[in-house]
């Protein structure tokens, strides 16, 4: 009975960092690994309806040391019984 259920959205941000000569390549690989891992089970073993990646940003800085980072943003949709603690 779907009338006794309520949908929830959980926002999740993943920050990835790397430093060194190949930091941009390393961060790109970390992004790919993270997306692959979540894509393997985007329902979190049946605890979620779906997970979607709605944003990914890559940054690089070269002040003295080459540093790269990325921010991945996900939205996780899950459902609970009405009035159930989440």
mmCIF file of C-alpha atoms in Angstrom:
data_model
loop_
_atom_site.group_PDB
_atom_site.id
_atom_site.type_symbol
_atom_site.label_atom_id
_atom_site.label_comp_id
_atom_site.label_asym_id
_atom_site.label_seq_id
_atom_site.Cartn_x
_atom_site.Cartn_y
_atom_site.Cartn_z
ATOM 1 C CA UNK A 1 0.000 0.000 0.000
ATOM 2 C CA UNK A 2 1.835 3.123 -1.222
ATOM 3 C CA UNK A 3 -0.382 5.512 0.774
ATOM 4 C CA UNK A 4 1.321 4.386 3.974
ATOM 5 C CA UNK A 5 4.790 5.099 2.569
ATOM 6 C CA UNK A 6 6.768 8.305 2.339
ATOM 7 C CA UNK A 7 9.668 9.082 -0.013
ATOM 8 C CA UNK A 8 12.915 10.622 1.216
ATOM 9 C CA UNK A 9 15.825 12.215 -0.644
ATOM 10 C CA UNK A 10 19.298 12.037 0.821
ATOM 11 C CA UNK A 11 21.978 14.282 -0.660
ATOM 12 C CA UNK A 12 25.496 12.873 -0.589
ATOM 13 C CA UNK A 13 28.730 14.687 -1.490
ATOM 14 C CA UNK A 14 31.965 12.799 -2.035
ATOM 15 C CA UNK A 15 35.216 14.805 -2.020
ATOM 16 C CA UNK A 16 38.279 13.232 -3.644
ATOM 17 C CA UNK A 17 41.823 14.651 -3.427
ATOM 18 C CA UNK A 18 45.229 13.815 -4.909
ATOM 19 C CA UNK A 19 48.607 15.545 -4.944
ATOM 20 C CA UNK A 20 51.669 15.074 -7.103
ATOM 21 C CA UNK A 21 52.747 15.136 -10.725
ATOM 22 C CA UNK A 22 49.848 12.961 -11.923
ATOM 23 C CA UNK A 23 47.197 14.279 -9.530
ATOM 24 C CA UNK A 24 44.717 15.153 -12.301
ATOM 25 C CA UNK A 25 44.929 11.633 -13.741
ATOM 26 C CA UNK A 26 44.659 10.122 -10.259
ATOM 27 C CA UNK A 27 41.543 12.142 -9.407
ATOM 28 C CA UNK A 28 39.910 11.173 -12.720
ATOM 29 C CA UNK A 29 40.551 7.508 -11.872
ATOM 30 C CA UNK A 30 39.145 8.007 -8.357
ATOM 31 C CA UNK A 31 35.993 9.552 -9.874
ATOM 32 C CA UNK A 32 35.628 6.604 -12.256
ATOM 33 C CA UNK A 33 36.114 4.116 -9.396
ATOM 34 C CA UNK A 34 33.540 5.880 -7.212
ATOM 35 C CA UNK A 35 30.944 6.028 -10.009
ATOM 36 C CA UNK A 36 31.574 2.363 -10.820
ATOM 37 C CA UNK A 37 31.180 1.337 -7.166
ATOM 38 C CA UNK A 38 27.882 3.175 -6.717
ATOM 39 C CA UNK A 39 26.679 2.045 -10.145
ATOM 40 C CA UNK A 40 27.281 -1.572 -9.132
ATOM 41 C CA UNK A 41 24.440 -1.322 -6.579
ATOM 42 C CA UNK A 42 22.582 1.971 -6.861
ATOM 43 C CA UNK A 43 19.826 0.568 -4.635
ATOM 44 C CA UNK A 44 22.193 0.057 -1.687
ATOM 45 C CA UNK A 45 21.322 -3.639 -1.177
ATOM 46 C CA UNK A 46 17.600 -2.881 -1.425
ATOM 47 C CA UNK A 47 17.655 0.014 1.055
ATOM 48 C CA UNK A 48 17.113 2.668 -1.641
ATOM 49 C CA UNK A 49 14.886 3.033 -4.674
ATOM 50 C CA UNK A 50 17.656 4.597 -6.742
ATOM 51 C CA UNK A 51 20.799 6.716 -6.655
ATOM 52 C CA UNK A 52 21.640 9.271 -9.269
ATOM 53 C CA UNK A 53 24.774 11.298 -9.864
ATOM 54 C CA UNK A 54 23.675 14.833 -10.583
ATOM 55 C CA UNK A 55 26.960 16.698 -10.515
ATOM 56 C CA UNK A 56 30.673 16.134 -10.710
ATOM 57 C CA UNK A 57 33.314 18.836 -10.739
ATOM 58 C CA UNK A 58 37.077 18.574 -11.129
ATOM 59 C CA UNK A 59 39.561 21.207 -9.978
ATOM 60 C CA UNK A 60 43.330 21.522 -10.366
ATOM 61 C CA UNK A 61 45.774 23.920 -8.738
ATOM 62 C CA UNK A 62 49.445 24.360 -9.466
ATOM 63 C CA UNK A 63 50.737 26.704 -6.723
ATOM 64 C CA UNK A 64 53.991 25.062 -5.713
ATOM 65 C CA UNK A 65 52.506 21.551 -5.703
ATOM 66 C CA UNK A 66 50.170 20.037 -8.241
ATOM 67 C CA UNK A 67 46.897 19.290 -6.440
ATOM 68 C CA UNK A 68 43.632 18.056 -7.926
ATOM 69 C CA UNK A 69 40.278 17.415 -6.344
ATOM 70 C CA UNK A 70 36.788 16.446 -7.384
ATOM 71 C CA UNK A 71 33.349 16.769 -5.844
ATOM 72 C CA UNK A 72 30.691 14.201 -6.735
ATOM 73 C CA UNK A 73 27.101 14.875 -5.740
ATOM 74 C CA UNK A 74 24.490 12.152 -5.494
ATOM 75 C CA UNK A 75 20.804 12.035 -4.692
ATOM 76 C CA UNK A 76 19.584 8.841 -2.996
ATOM 77 C CA UNK A 77 15.844 8.164 -3.064
ATOM 78 C CA UNK A 78 14.475 5.790 -0.440
ATOM 79 C CA UNK A 79 11.075 5.020 1.022
ATOM 80 C CA UNK A 80 9.957 4.275 4.574
ATOM 81 C CA UNK A 81 6.681 3.521 6.284
ATOM 82 C CA UNK A 82 4.680 6.588 7.200
ATOM 83 C CA UNK A 83 5.794 7.971 10.596
ATOM 84 C CA UNK A 84 8.754 5.583 10.789
ATOM 85 C CA UNK A 85 11.917 7.109 12.181
ATOM 86 C CA UNK A 86 14.548 7.440 9.469
#
